mmCIF file of C-alpha atoms and ligand atoms in Angstrom:
data_model
loop_
_atom_site.group_PDB
_atom_site.id
_atom_site.type_symbol
_atom_site.label_atom_id
_atom_site.label_comp_id
_atom_site.label_asym_id
_atom_site.label_seq_id
_atom_site.Cartn_x
_atom_site.Cartn_y
_atom_site.Cartn_z
ATOM 1 C CA MET A 1 0.114 0.497 -0.250
ATOM 2 C CA LEU A 2 1.153 3.350 -1.096
ATOM 3 C CA VAL A 3 1.170 5.784 2.144
ATOM 4 C CA CYS A 4 2.827 8.784 2.952
ATOM 5 C CA GLN A 5 4.596 8.517 6.093
ATOM 6 C CA ASN A 6 3.970 12.008 7.194
ATOM 7 C CA HIS A 7 0.879 12.837 6.737
ATOM 8 C CA MET A 8 -1.099 9.308 6.707
ATOM 9 C CA TYR A 9 -2.134 10.010 2.988
ATOM 10 C CA SER A 10 -2.763 6.808 0.764
ATOM 11 C CA PRO A 11 -4.476 7.413 -2.692
ATOM 12 C CA SER A 12 -8.233 6.827 -2.456
ATOM 13 C CA PRO A 13 -11.547 8.035 -4.764
ATOM 14 C CA THR A 14 -11.761 10.531 -1.609
ATOM 15 C CA ALA A 15 -8.668 11.166 -0.225
ATOM 16 C CA GLN A 16 -6.259 14.311 -1.274
ATOM 17 C CA PRO A 17 -2.962 14.480 -1.409
ATOM 18 C CA VAL A 18 -1.413 17.207 0.973
ATOM 19 C CA ALA A 19 -0.158 20.261 -1.648
ATOM 20 C CA GLY A 20 3.848 20.821 -1.793
ATOM 21 C CA CYS A 21 3.947 17.356 0.061
ATOM 22 C CA LYS A 22 6.804 15.279 -2.201
ATOM 23 C CA ASP A 23 5.943 12.011 -0.388
ATOM 24 C CA CYS A 24 1.999 12.106 -0.939
ATOM 25 C CA SER A 25 2.696 13.185 -4.694
ATOM 26 C CA PHE A 26 4.709 10.322 -5.303
ATOM 27 C CA ALA A 27 1.847 8.245 -3.920
ATOM 28 C CA TYR A 28 -0.237 9.872 -5.810
ATOM 29 C CA TRP A 29 1.372 10.042 -9.532
ATOM 30 C CA LEU A 30 2.789 5.833 -8.397
ATOM 31 C CA ASP A 31 -1.236 4.783 -8.217
ATOM 32 C CA TYR A 32 -2.626 6.699 -11.254
ATOM 33 C CA PHE A 33 1.090 5.521 -13.145
ATOM 34 C CA ALA A 34 -0.241 1.927 -11.964
ATOM 35 C CA LYS A 35 -3.633 2.251 -12.680
ATOM 36 C CA THR A 36 -2.963 3.567 -16.170
ATOM 37 C CA PRO A 37 -3.092 0.799 -18.698
ATOM 38 C CA PRO A 38 0.396 -0.483 -19.633
ATOM 39 C CA HIS A 39 -0.523 1.059 -23.720
ATOM 40 C CA LYS A 40 -0.891 4.396 -22.143
ATOM 41 C CA ARG A 41 2.038 4.759 -19.684
ATOM 42 C CA ALA A 42 4.273 5.923 -21.967
ATOM 43 C CA GLU A 43 2.343 8.445 -23.239
ATOM 44 C CA MET A 44 1.658 9.747 -19.791
ATOM 45 C CA VAL A 45 4.689 9.670 -18.479
ATOM 46 C CA GLU A 46 5.642 12.183 -21.927
ATOM 47 C CA MET A 47 2.340 14.228 -20.873
ATOM 48 C CA LEU A 48 3.918 14.407 -17.296
ATOM 49 C CA ILE A 49 7.114 15.426 -18.368
ATOM 50 C CA GLU A 50 5.889 18.250 -20.870
ATOM 51 C CA ALA A 51 3.564 19.938 -18.076
ATOM 52 C CA GLY A 52 6.617 19.779 -15.784
ATOM 53 C CA MET A 53 9.154 21.401 -18.041
ATOM 54 C CA GLN A 54 5.701 24.097 -18.906
ATOM 55 C CA LEU A 55 6.266 24.636 -15.032
ATOM 56 C CA VAL A 56 10.137 25.322 -14.720
ATOM 57 C CA GLU A 57 9.611 27.372 -18.120
ATOM 58 C CA ALA A 58 6.575 29.247 -15.909
ATOM 59 C CA GLU A 59 8.462 29.892 -12.715
ATOM 60 C CA ARG A 60 11.659 31.194 -14.695
ATOM 61 C CA ARG A 61 9.657 33.580 -15.866
ATOM 62 C CA GLY A 62 7.879 34.366 -12.726
ATOM 63 C CA GLU A 63 4.540 33.357 -13.706
ATOM 64 C CA LEU A 64 4.018 30.425 -11.416
ATOM 65 C CA ASP A 65 1.508 30.727 -9.155
ATOM 66 C CA GLU A 66 2.357 28.668 -6.468
ATOM 67 C CA MET A 67 -0.925 29.177 -4.448
ATOM 68 C CA ALA A 68 -3.232 28.863 -7.365
ATOM 69 C CA LEU A 69 -1.224 26.029 -8.400
ATOM 70 C CA TYR A 70 -2.231 24.344 -5.244
ATOM 71 C CA SER A 71 -5.501 25.344 -4.387
ATOM 72 C CA LEU A 72 -8.428 22.892 -4.908
ATOM 73 C CA PRO A 73 -11.800 23.533 -6.550
ATOM 74 C CA GLN A 74 -14.330 24.970 -4.252
ATOM 75 C CA VAL A 75 -17.724 22.875 -4.266
ATOM 76 C CA GLN A 76 -20.835 24.573 -2.860
ATOM 77 C CA ILE A 77 -24.411 22.239 -2.370
ATOM 78 C CA GLU A 78 -27.725 24.019 -2.755
ATOM 79 C CA LYS A 79 -30.580 22.686 -1.333
ATOM 80 C CA ASN A 80 -33.823 22.466 -3.421
ATOM 81 C CA ALA A 81 -31.517 23.441 -6.132
ATOM 82 C CA LEU A 82 -32.940 20.525 -8.497
ATOM 83 C CA PRO A 83 -36.403 21.134 -9.989
ATOM 84 C CA ASP A 84 -38.985 19.080 -9.220
HETATM 85 ZN ZN1 ZN B 1 2.699 13.682 2.842
#
């Protein structure tokens, strides 16, 4: 089982890795890689390398907003919002 010993994070549909923790990120991405069909893994690795290079370039240009990078989506549930 993949677990970040610092935060006891283990990949699951409901758990969120702790932003900025390399061990949480490692567990998350290794789990993601393991669940990717073998014939798609090379494509996934290429995509991650490209995304990483874009982040490095954005950081070099001073355009990387770390707060936005680690922010989680906001979800709001309204009661009785659905029509009858
Ligand atoms: Zn962690």
